[in-house]
CSV table of C-alpha atoms in Angstrom, one decimal:
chain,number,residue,atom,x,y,z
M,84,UNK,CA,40.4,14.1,28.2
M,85,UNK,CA,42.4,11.0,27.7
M,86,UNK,CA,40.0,8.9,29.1
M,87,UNK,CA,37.5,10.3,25.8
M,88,UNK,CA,39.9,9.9,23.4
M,89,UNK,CA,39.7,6.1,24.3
M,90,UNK,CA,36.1,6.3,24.3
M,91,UNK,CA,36.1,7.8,20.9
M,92,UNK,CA,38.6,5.9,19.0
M,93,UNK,CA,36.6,2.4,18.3
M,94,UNK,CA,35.1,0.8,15.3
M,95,UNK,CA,31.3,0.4,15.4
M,96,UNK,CA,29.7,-2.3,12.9
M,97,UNK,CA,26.4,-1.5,11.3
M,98,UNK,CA,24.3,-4.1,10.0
M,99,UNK,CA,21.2,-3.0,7.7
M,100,UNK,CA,19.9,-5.6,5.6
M,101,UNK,CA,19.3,-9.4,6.7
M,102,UNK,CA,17.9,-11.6,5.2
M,103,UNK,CA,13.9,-11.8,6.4
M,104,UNK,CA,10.6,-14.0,5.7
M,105,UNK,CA,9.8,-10.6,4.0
M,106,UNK,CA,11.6,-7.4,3.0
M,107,UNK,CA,11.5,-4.0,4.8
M,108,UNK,CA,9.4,-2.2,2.3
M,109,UNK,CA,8.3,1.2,2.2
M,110,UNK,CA,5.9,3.7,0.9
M,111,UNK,CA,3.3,0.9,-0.7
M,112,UNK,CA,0.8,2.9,-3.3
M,113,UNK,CA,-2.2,0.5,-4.9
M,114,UNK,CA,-2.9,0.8,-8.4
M,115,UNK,CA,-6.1,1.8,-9.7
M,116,UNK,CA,-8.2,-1.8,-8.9
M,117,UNK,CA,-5.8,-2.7,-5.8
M,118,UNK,CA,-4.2,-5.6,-7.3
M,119,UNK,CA,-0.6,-4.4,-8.0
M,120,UNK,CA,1.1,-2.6,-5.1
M,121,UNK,CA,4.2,-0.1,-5.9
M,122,UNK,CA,6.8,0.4,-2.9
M,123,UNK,CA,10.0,1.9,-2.1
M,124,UNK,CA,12.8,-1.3,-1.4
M,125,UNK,CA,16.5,-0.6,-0.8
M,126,UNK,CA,16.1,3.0,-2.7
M,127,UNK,CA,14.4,1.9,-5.8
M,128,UNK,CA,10.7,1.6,-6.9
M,129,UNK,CA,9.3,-2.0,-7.6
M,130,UNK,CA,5.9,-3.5,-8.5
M,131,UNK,CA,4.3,-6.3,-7.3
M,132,UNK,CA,0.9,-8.4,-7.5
M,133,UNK,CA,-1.0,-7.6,-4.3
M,134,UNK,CA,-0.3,-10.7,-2.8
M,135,UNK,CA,3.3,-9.8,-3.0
M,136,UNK,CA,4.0,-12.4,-5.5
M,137,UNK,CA,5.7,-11.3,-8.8
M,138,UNK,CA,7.6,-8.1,-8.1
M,139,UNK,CA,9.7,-6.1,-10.4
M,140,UNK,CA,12.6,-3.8,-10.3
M,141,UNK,CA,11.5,-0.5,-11.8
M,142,UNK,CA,14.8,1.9,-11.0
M,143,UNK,CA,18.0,1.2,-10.3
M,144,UNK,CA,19.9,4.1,-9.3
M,145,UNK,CA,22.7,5.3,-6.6
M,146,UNK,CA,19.6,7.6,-5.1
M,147,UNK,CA,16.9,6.9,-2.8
M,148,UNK,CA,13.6,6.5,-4.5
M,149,UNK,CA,10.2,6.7,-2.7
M,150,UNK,CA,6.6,7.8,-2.6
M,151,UNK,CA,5.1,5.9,-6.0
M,152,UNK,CA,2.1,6.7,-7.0
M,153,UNK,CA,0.0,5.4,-9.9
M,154,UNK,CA,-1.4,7.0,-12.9
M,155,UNK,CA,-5.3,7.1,-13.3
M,156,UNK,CA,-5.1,4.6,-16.4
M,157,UNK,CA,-2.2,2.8,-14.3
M,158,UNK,CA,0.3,3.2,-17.0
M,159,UNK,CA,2.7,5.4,-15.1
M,160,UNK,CA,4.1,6.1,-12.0
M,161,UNK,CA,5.4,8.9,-10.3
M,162,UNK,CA,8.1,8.9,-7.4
M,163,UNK,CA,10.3,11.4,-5.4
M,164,UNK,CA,14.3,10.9,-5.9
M,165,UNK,CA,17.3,12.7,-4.6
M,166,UNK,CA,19.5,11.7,-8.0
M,167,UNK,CA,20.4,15.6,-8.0
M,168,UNK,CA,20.9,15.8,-4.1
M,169,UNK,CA,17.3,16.9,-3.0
M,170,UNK,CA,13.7,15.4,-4.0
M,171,UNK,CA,12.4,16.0,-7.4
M,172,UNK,CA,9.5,14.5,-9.2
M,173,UNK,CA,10.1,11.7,-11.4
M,174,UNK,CA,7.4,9.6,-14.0
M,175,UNK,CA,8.5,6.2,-15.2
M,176,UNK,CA,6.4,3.5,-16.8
M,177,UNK,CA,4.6,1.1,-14.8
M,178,UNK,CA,6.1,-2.0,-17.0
M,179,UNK,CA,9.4,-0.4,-17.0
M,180,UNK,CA,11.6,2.2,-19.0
M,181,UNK,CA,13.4,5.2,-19.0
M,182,UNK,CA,12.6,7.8,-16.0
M,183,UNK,CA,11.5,11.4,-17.1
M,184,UNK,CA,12.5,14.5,-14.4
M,185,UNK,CA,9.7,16.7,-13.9
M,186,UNK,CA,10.9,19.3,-11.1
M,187,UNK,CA,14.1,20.9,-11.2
M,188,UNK,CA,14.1,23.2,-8.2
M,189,UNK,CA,17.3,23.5,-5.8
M,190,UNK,CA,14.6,23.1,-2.7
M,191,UNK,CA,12.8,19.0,-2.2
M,192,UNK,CA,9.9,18.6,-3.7
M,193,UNK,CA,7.7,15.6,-1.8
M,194,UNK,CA,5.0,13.9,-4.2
M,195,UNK,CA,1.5,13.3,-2.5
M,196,UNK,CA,-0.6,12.2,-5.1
M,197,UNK,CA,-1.8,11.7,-8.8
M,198,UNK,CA,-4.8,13.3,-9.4
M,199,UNK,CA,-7.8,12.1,-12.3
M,200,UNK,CA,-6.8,15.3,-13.9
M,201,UNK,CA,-3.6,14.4,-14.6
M,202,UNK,CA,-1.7,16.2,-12.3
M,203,UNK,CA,1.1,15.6,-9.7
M,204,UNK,CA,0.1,17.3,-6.2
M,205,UNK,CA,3.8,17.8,-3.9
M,206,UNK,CA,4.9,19.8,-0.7
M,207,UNK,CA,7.8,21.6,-1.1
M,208,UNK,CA,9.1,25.1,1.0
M,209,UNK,CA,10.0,27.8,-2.3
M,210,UNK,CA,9.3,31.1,-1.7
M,211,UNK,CA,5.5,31.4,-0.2
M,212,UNK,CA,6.1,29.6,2.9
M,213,UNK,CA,4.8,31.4,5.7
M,214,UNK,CA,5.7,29.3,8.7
M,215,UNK,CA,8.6,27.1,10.5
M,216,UNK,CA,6.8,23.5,10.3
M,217,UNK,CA,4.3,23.2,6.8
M,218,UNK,CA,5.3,23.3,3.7
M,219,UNK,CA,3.4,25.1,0.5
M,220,UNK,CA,1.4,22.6,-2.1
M,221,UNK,CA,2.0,23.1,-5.5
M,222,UNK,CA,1.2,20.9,-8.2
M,223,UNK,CA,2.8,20.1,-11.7
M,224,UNK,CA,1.1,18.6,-15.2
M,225,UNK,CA,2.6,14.7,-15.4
M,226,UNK,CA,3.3,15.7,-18.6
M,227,UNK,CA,5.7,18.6,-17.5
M,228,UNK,CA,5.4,22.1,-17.6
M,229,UNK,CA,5.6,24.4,-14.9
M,230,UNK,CA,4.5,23.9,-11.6
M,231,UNK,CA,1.7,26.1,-9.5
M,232,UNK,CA,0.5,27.3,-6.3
M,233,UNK,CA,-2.4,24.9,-5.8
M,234,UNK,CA,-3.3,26.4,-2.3
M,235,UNK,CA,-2.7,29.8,-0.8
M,236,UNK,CA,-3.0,27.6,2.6
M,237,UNK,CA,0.3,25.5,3.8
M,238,UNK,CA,0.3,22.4,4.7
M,239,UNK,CA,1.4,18.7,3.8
M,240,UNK,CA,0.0,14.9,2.3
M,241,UNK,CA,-2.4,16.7,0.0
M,242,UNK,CA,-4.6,14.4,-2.2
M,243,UNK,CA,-7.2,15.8,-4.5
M,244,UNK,CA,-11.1,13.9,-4.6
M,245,UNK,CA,-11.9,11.9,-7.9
M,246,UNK,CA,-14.0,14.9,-8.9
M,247,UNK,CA,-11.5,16.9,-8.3
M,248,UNK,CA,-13.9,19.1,-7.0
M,249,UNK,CA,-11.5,19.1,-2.7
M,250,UNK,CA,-8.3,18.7,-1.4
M,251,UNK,CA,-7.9,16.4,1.7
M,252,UNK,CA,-4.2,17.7,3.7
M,253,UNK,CA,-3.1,18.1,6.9
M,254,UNK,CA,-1.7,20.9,9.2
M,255,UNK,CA,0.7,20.1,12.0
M,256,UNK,CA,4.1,19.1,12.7
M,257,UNK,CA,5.7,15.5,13.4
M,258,UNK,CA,3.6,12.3,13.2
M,259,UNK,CA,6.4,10.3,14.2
M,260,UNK,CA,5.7,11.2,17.8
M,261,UNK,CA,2.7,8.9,17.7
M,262,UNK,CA,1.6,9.7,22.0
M,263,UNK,CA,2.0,13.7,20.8
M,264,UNK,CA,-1.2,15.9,21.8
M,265,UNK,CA,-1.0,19.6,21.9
M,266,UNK,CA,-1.3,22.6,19.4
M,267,UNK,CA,1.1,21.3,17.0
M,268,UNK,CA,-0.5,18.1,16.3
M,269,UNK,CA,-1.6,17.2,12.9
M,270,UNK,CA,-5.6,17.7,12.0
M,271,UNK,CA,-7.3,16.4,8.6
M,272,UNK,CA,-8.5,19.9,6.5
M,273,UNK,CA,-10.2,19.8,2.9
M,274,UNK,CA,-10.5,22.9,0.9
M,275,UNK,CA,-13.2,23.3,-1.4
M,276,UNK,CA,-12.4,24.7,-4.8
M,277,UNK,CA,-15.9,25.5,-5.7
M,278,UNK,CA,-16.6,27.6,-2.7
M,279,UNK,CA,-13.5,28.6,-1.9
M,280,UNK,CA,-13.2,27.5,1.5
M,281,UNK,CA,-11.4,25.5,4.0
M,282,UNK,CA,-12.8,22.9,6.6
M,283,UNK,CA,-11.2,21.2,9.6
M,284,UNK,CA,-12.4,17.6,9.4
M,285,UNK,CA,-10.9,16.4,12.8
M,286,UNK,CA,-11.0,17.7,16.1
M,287,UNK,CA,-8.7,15.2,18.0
M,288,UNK,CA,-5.6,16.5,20.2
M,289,UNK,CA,-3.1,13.7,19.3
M,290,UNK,CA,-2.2,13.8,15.2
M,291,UNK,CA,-4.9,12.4,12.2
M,292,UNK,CA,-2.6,12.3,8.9
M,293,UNK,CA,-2.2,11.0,5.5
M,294,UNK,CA,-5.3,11.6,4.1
M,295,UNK,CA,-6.6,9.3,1.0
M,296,UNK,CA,-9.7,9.4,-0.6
M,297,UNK,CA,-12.1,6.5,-1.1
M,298,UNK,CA,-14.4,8.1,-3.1
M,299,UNK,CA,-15.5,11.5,-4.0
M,300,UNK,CA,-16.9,12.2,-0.5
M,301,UNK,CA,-14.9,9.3,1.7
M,302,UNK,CA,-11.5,9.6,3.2
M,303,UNK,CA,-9.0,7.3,5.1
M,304,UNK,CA,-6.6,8.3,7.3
M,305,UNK,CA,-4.2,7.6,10.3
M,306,UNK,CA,-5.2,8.3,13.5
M,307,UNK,CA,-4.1,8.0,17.2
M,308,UNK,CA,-7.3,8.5,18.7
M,309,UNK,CA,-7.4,4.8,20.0
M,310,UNK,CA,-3.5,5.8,21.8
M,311,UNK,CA,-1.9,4.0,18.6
M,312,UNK,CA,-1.9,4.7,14.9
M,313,UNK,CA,-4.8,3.0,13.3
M,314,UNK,CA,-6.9,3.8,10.1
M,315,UNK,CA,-9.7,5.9,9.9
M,316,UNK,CA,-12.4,6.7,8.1
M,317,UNK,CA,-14.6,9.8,7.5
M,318,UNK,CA,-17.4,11.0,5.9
M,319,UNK,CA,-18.0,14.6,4.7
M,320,UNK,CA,-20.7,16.3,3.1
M,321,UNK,CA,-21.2,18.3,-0.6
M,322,UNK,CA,-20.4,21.4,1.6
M,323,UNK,CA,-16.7,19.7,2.7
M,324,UNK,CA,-18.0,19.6,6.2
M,325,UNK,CA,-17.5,16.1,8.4
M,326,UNK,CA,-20.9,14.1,8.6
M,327,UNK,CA,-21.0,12.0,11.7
M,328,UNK,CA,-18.4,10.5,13.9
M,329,UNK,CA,-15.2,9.2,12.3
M,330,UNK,CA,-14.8,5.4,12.0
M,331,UNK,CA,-11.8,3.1,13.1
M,332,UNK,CA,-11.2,0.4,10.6
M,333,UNK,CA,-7.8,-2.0,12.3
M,334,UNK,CA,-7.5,-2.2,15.7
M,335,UNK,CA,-3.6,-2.5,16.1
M,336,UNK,CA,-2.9,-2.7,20.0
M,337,UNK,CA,1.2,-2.1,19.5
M,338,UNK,CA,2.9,-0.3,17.1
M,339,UNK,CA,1.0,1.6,14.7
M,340,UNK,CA,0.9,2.2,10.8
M,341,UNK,CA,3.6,4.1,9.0
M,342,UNK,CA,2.0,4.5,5.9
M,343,UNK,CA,-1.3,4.4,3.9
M,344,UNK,CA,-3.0,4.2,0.4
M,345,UNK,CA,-6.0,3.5,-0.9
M,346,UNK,CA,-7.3,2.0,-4.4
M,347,UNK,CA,-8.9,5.0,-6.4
M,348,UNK,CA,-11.6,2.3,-7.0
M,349,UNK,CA,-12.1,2.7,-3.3
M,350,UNK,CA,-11.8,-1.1,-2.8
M,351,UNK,CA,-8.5,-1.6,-1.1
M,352,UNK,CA,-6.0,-0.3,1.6
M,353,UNK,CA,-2.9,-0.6,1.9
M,354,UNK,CA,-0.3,0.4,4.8
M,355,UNK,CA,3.2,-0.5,6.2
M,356,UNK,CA,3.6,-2.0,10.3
M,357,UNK,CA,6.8,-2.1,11.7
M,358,UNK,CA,8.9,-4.5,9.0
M,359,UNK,CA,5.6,-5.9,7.0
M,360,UNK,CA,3.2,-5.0,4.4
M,361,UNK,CA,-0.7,-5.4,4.6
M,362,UNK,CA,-3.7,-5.3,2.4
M,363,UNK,CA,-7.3,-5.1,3.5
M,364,UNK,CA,-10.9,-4.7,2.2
M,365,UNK,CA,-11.8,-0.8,2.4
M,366,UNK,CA,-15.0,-1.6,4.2
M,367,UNK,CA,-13.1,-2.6,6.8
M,368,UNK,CA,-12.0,-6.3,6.7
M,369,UNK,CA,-9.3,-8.2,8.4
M,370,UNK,CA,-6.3,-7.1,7.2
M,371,UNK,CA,-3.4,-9.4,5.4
M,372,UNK,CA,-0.4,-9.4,5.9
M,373,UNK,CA,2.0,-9.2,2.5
M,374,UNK,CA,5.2,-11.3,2.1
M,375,UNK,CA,6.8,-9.7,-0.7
M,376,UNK,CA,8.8,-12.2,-2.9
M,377,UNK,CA,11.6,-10.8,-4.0
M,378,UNK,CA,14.4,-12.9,-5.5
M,379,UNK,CA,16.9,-10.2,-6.8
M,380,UNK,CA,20.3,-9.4,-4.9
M,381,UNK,CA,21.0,-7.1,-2.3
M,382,UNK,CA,21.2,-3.7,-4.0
M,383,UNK,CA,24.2,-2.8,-1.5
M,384,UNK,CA,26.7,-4.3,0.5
M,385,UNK,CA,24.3,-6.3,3.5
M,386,UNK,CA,26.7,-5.1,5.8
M,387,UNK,CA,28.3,-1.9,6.1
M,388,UNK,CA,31.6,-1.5,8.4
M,389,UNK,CA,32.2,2.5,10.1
M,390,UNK,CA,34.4,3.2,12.0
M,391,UNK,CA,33.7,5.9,14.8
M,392,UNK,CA,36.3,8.6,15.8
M,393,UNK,CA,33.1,10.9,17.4
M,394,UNK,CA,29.7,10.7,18.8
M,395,UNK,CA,30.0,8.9,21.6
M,396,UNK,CA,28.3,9.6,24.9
M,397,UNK,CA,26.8,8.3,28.2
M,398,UNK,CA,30.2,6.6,29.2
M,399,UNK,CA,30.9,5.5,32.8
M,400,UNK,CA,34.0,3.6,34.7
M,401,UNK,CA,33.8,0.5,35.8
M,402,UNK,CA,33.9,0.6,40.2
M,403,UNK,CA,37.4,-1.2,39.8
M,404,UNK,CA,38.4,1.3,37.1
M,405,UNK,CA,39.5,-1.3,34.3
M,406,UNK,CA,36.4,-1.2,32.4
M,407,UNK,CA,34.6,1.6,30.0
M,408,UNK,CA,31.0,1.1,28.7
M,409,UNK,CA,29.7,3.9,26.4
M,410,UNK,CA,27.2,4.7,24.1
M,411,UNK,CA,28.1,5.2,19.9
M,412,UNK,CA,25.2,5.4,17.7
M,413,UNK,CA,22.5,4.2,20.2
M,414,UNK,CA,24.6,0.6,20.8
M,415,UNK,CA,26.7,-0.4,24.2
M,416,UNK,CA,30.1,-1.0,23.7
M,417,UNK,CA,32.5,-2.6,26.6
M,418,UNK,CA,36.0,-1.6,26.3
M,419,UNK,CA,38.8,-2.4,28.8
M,420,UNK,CA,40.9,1.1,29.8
M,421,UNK,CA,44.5,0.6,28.8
């Protein structure tokens, strides 16, 4: 017992934001024509050009800010922020103003996408959800109003066709185990509102995700059928049903994509790779790499100081007994035993 007292009574400094060529940014969403890319950087949504020149500050706020996505005309965009201690749908305007609240409900609500009708499409878990891992889809007028059941199916990343005619989402549990294959993995589905009915567009073990739609009968996604996340595209038919084999569009050998979007011209695609930002040609060009210029100040404090008085684990003795290693918030720390 002494011997983890001393373990556990140490200071442990975090470091979170260096300075880099280019910022960790997240969640990048492509206006309408793909030439202005909105993104999630140190908790607040910014714009930039496409070539990652120009960006702007859009929020600035205590809470973490994420998933943008653009209006049809491009005027707007919605995000997800935890300003009221879980996610609720938020519109601002794309040149910058005042913030409008759209959702108000005690459980997160997780934007997906911004549909040519006018409406926001969100997972959340209310009161219809039937299983542990997928959430119910629900959708709410960017305008405001009160939201609806969009889908008596569960499941996440819904995005509605520019005819607005299916809805691309996904079923499954976890993409951030990228090797994962098994029954819980994540598949592509489409439901079609004419007909009522819903098809499974991918038939791979390991998880397809994040669905975005091209054009009225195209969609992208991610996929681990090449062993790491790449993007994918598929075809389907006016009956929702996959035409063909599916097509890989990058070819990333390590480390795979976190995050996708596509232009709702179809002409663009956008994703995040480890720390950087890319941009390609949908029809499958070389994709860019995207140093964001940003030339505002750190948002918080570059480094943050903690000090530790739990957590730590994996500890052993030195052979001569004089020396501790241990483990506190995945790091190696050396201490002598006094």
């Amino acid at each position: 017992m002494q011997k983890l007292k001393l373990i556990i009574s140490i200071v442990v400094f975090t470091s979170f934001l260096f300075a880099q060529e280019s910022p960790f940014v997240f969640n990048p969403s492509l206006n309408s024509d793909g030439s202005k890319i909105a993104f999630s950087y140190q908790g607040d949504i910014w714009v930039s050009d496409a070539d990652g020149n120009n960006a702007v500050r859009l929020t600035i706020h205590e809470a973490y800010e994420g998933n943008p996505k653009w209006s049809p005309d491009n005027s707007m965009i919605a995000f997800s922020s935890d300003r009221y201690g879980n996610n609720d749908i938020f519109v601002i305007p794309s040149t910058g103003g005042t913030s409008k609240r759209l959702t108000y409900h005690s459980i997160s609500d997780v934007l997906s996408d911004w549909t040519s009708s006018n409406d926001l499409i969100f997972t959340t878990n209310r009161e219809f959800k039937q299983i542990e891992w997928n959430n119910e889809i629900q959708a709410i007028s960017a305008n405001g109003g009160t939201e609806r059941r969009i889908l008596n199916a569960v499941g996440d990343m819904a995005a509605m066709s520019p005819d607005s005619r299916y809805i691309a989402y996904v079923r499954g549990y976890r993409p951030t185990r990228e090797a994962y294959t098994g029954s819980a993995n994540y598949n592509v589905w489409v439901y079609d509102t004419k007909n009522n009915t819903h098809n499974k567009l991918t038939d791979f073990e390991g998880h397809d995700w994040m669905p975005q739609w091209g054009d009225a009968r195209t969609i992208y996604y991610i996929s681990a059928q090449s062993g790491i996340y790449n993007v994918h595209r598929l075809k389907i038919d006016d009956n929702g049903k996959a035409v063909g084999s599916n097509e890989q569009l990058t070819n990333f050998k390590e480390d795979g994509l976190r995050y996708l979007s596509v232009s709702r011209d179809g002409s663009t695609v956008t994703f995040s790779r480890q720390s950087d930002l890319y941009v390609m040609k949908a029809n499958g060009g070389t994709p860019q790499k995207v140093n964001v210029n940003i030339s505002a100040d750190y948002r918080f404090d570059p480094v943050e100081y903690k000090s530790e008085t739990s957590g730590a684990s994996e500890y052993a003795v030195s052979p001569n007994g004089k020396l501790m290693a241990f483990v506190v918030r995945g790091d190696v720390f050396i201490k002598e035993v006094d």
